[in-house]
Amino acid sequence: MDYQRILEDIYREIQPFAREGKPADYIPALARVDADRFGICLDTIDGGQYLLGDASERFSIQSITKVFSLAAALGLEGEALWSRVGREPSGTAFNSLIQLEVEHGIPRNPFINAGAIVVADVLMSHYERCDEAYLDFVRAISGNPTIGYNREVASSERATAYLNAAIANLLKYHGNLHGDIERVLNFYILQCSVEMSCCDLSRAFKPFADHRSPFRYGSTSLTSSQVKRINAIMQTCGFYDEAGEFSYLVGLPGKSGVGGGIAAVCPLKYSVAVWSPRLNGKGNSVMGMKALELLTTRTEESIF
Ligand code: GLN
């Protein structure tokens, strides 16, 4: 498969969509990012790497972090994690409060904000120094020890995190947030502020594409079955109320973030990460979705 040529063709084909959508502006620091950046990186499980555009430029991974936090929490808690968070698609926006109230503080899944805030609480109950421990895991899985948080992005998000604060309060009310609300919220927001490039992300997702290799990074280890199940949750819940559409158009387990990144895996074939900051109304990258749709169409490789 000539992935490099396919990526170049895709880049040309998506140009008509280059002005569609707009970057997230509810996090002030994200609104300042150049909206016209585009990068993509694909790693095959046999060691090939193909990239294009701004693939080595770091950006705010935002909700893509939820895949790493789920992996870390599953490694620590195992099946017990599912008593605090579900694994059903929500069909609602990532920051919605509606189901959380009706369902008595048990978030639908770990990839909506409510679920990821519970996961942050779980991690804090295990880690002594959670900021460092989480970063150690992300650095280990991406093989890049220079990855870090962007504390400016985090504090800009924290200053306007009215919805996430409401979610955390509702969780606390229902007894599903054990730590201090303020500390858990800060840790969740810090996790979202991690900056990585498409190449870092593609590399970090490779273990999810290759469930046959042992998953052991830092202090986190997962069984092959746990890795496959994280993929299942990415497939059904990775794009909030657009998970069905992503499944229909792209056909890969993946996860998006409001920084404009999307990371996805084609099991036993490749991992891929794409970045373009302009988002559609559901908070997913317009060009990113388009590029992955064309990738699985051109390669005729998806999970279906
Ligand atoms: N930090 C963002 C938030 O909590 C992440 C949202 C996202 O990427 N979908 O709102």
Tab-separated table of C-alpha atoms and ligand atoms in Angstrom, residues 26-27 62-63 66 94 113 157 164 188 192 240 256-259, ligand 1:
chain	number	residue	atom	x	y	z
A	26	TYR	CA	-14.840	28.576	24.417
A	27	ILE	CA	-11.285	27.925	25.599
A	62	GLN	CA	-7.845	18.070	24.519
A	63	SER	CA	-10.275	15.130	24.635
A	66	LYS	CA	-9.387	10.641	27.520
A	94	PHE	CA	-19.332	16.072	25.123
A	113	ASN	CA	-16.497	15.115	29.986
A	157	GLU	CA	-9.828	26.745	30.261
A	164	ASN	CA	-17.295	21.224	33.635
A	188	TYR	CA	-8.946	16.864	34.347
A	192	CYS	CA	-6.642	18.003	28.291
A	240	TYR	CA	-19.873	12.098	21.146
A	256	SER	CA	-11.319	13.557	18.651
A	257	GLY	CA	-10.479	16.665	20.631
A	258	VAL	CA	-11.559	20.298	20.365
A	259	GLY	CA	-7.964	21.258	19.578
B	1	GLN	N1	-11.051	20.323	27.740
B	1	GLN	C1	-12.214	20.286	26.903
B	1	GLN	C2	-13.462	20.365	27.753
B	1	GLN	O1	-13.494	19.798	28.801
B	1	GLN	C3	-12.177	19.042	26.094
B	1	GLN	C4	-13.387	18.907	25.202
B	1	GLN	C5	-13.120	18.161	23.926
B	1	GLN	O2	-12.010	18.095	23.422
B	1	GLN	N2	-14.162	17.671	23.337
B	1	GLN	O3	-14.445	20.991	27.409
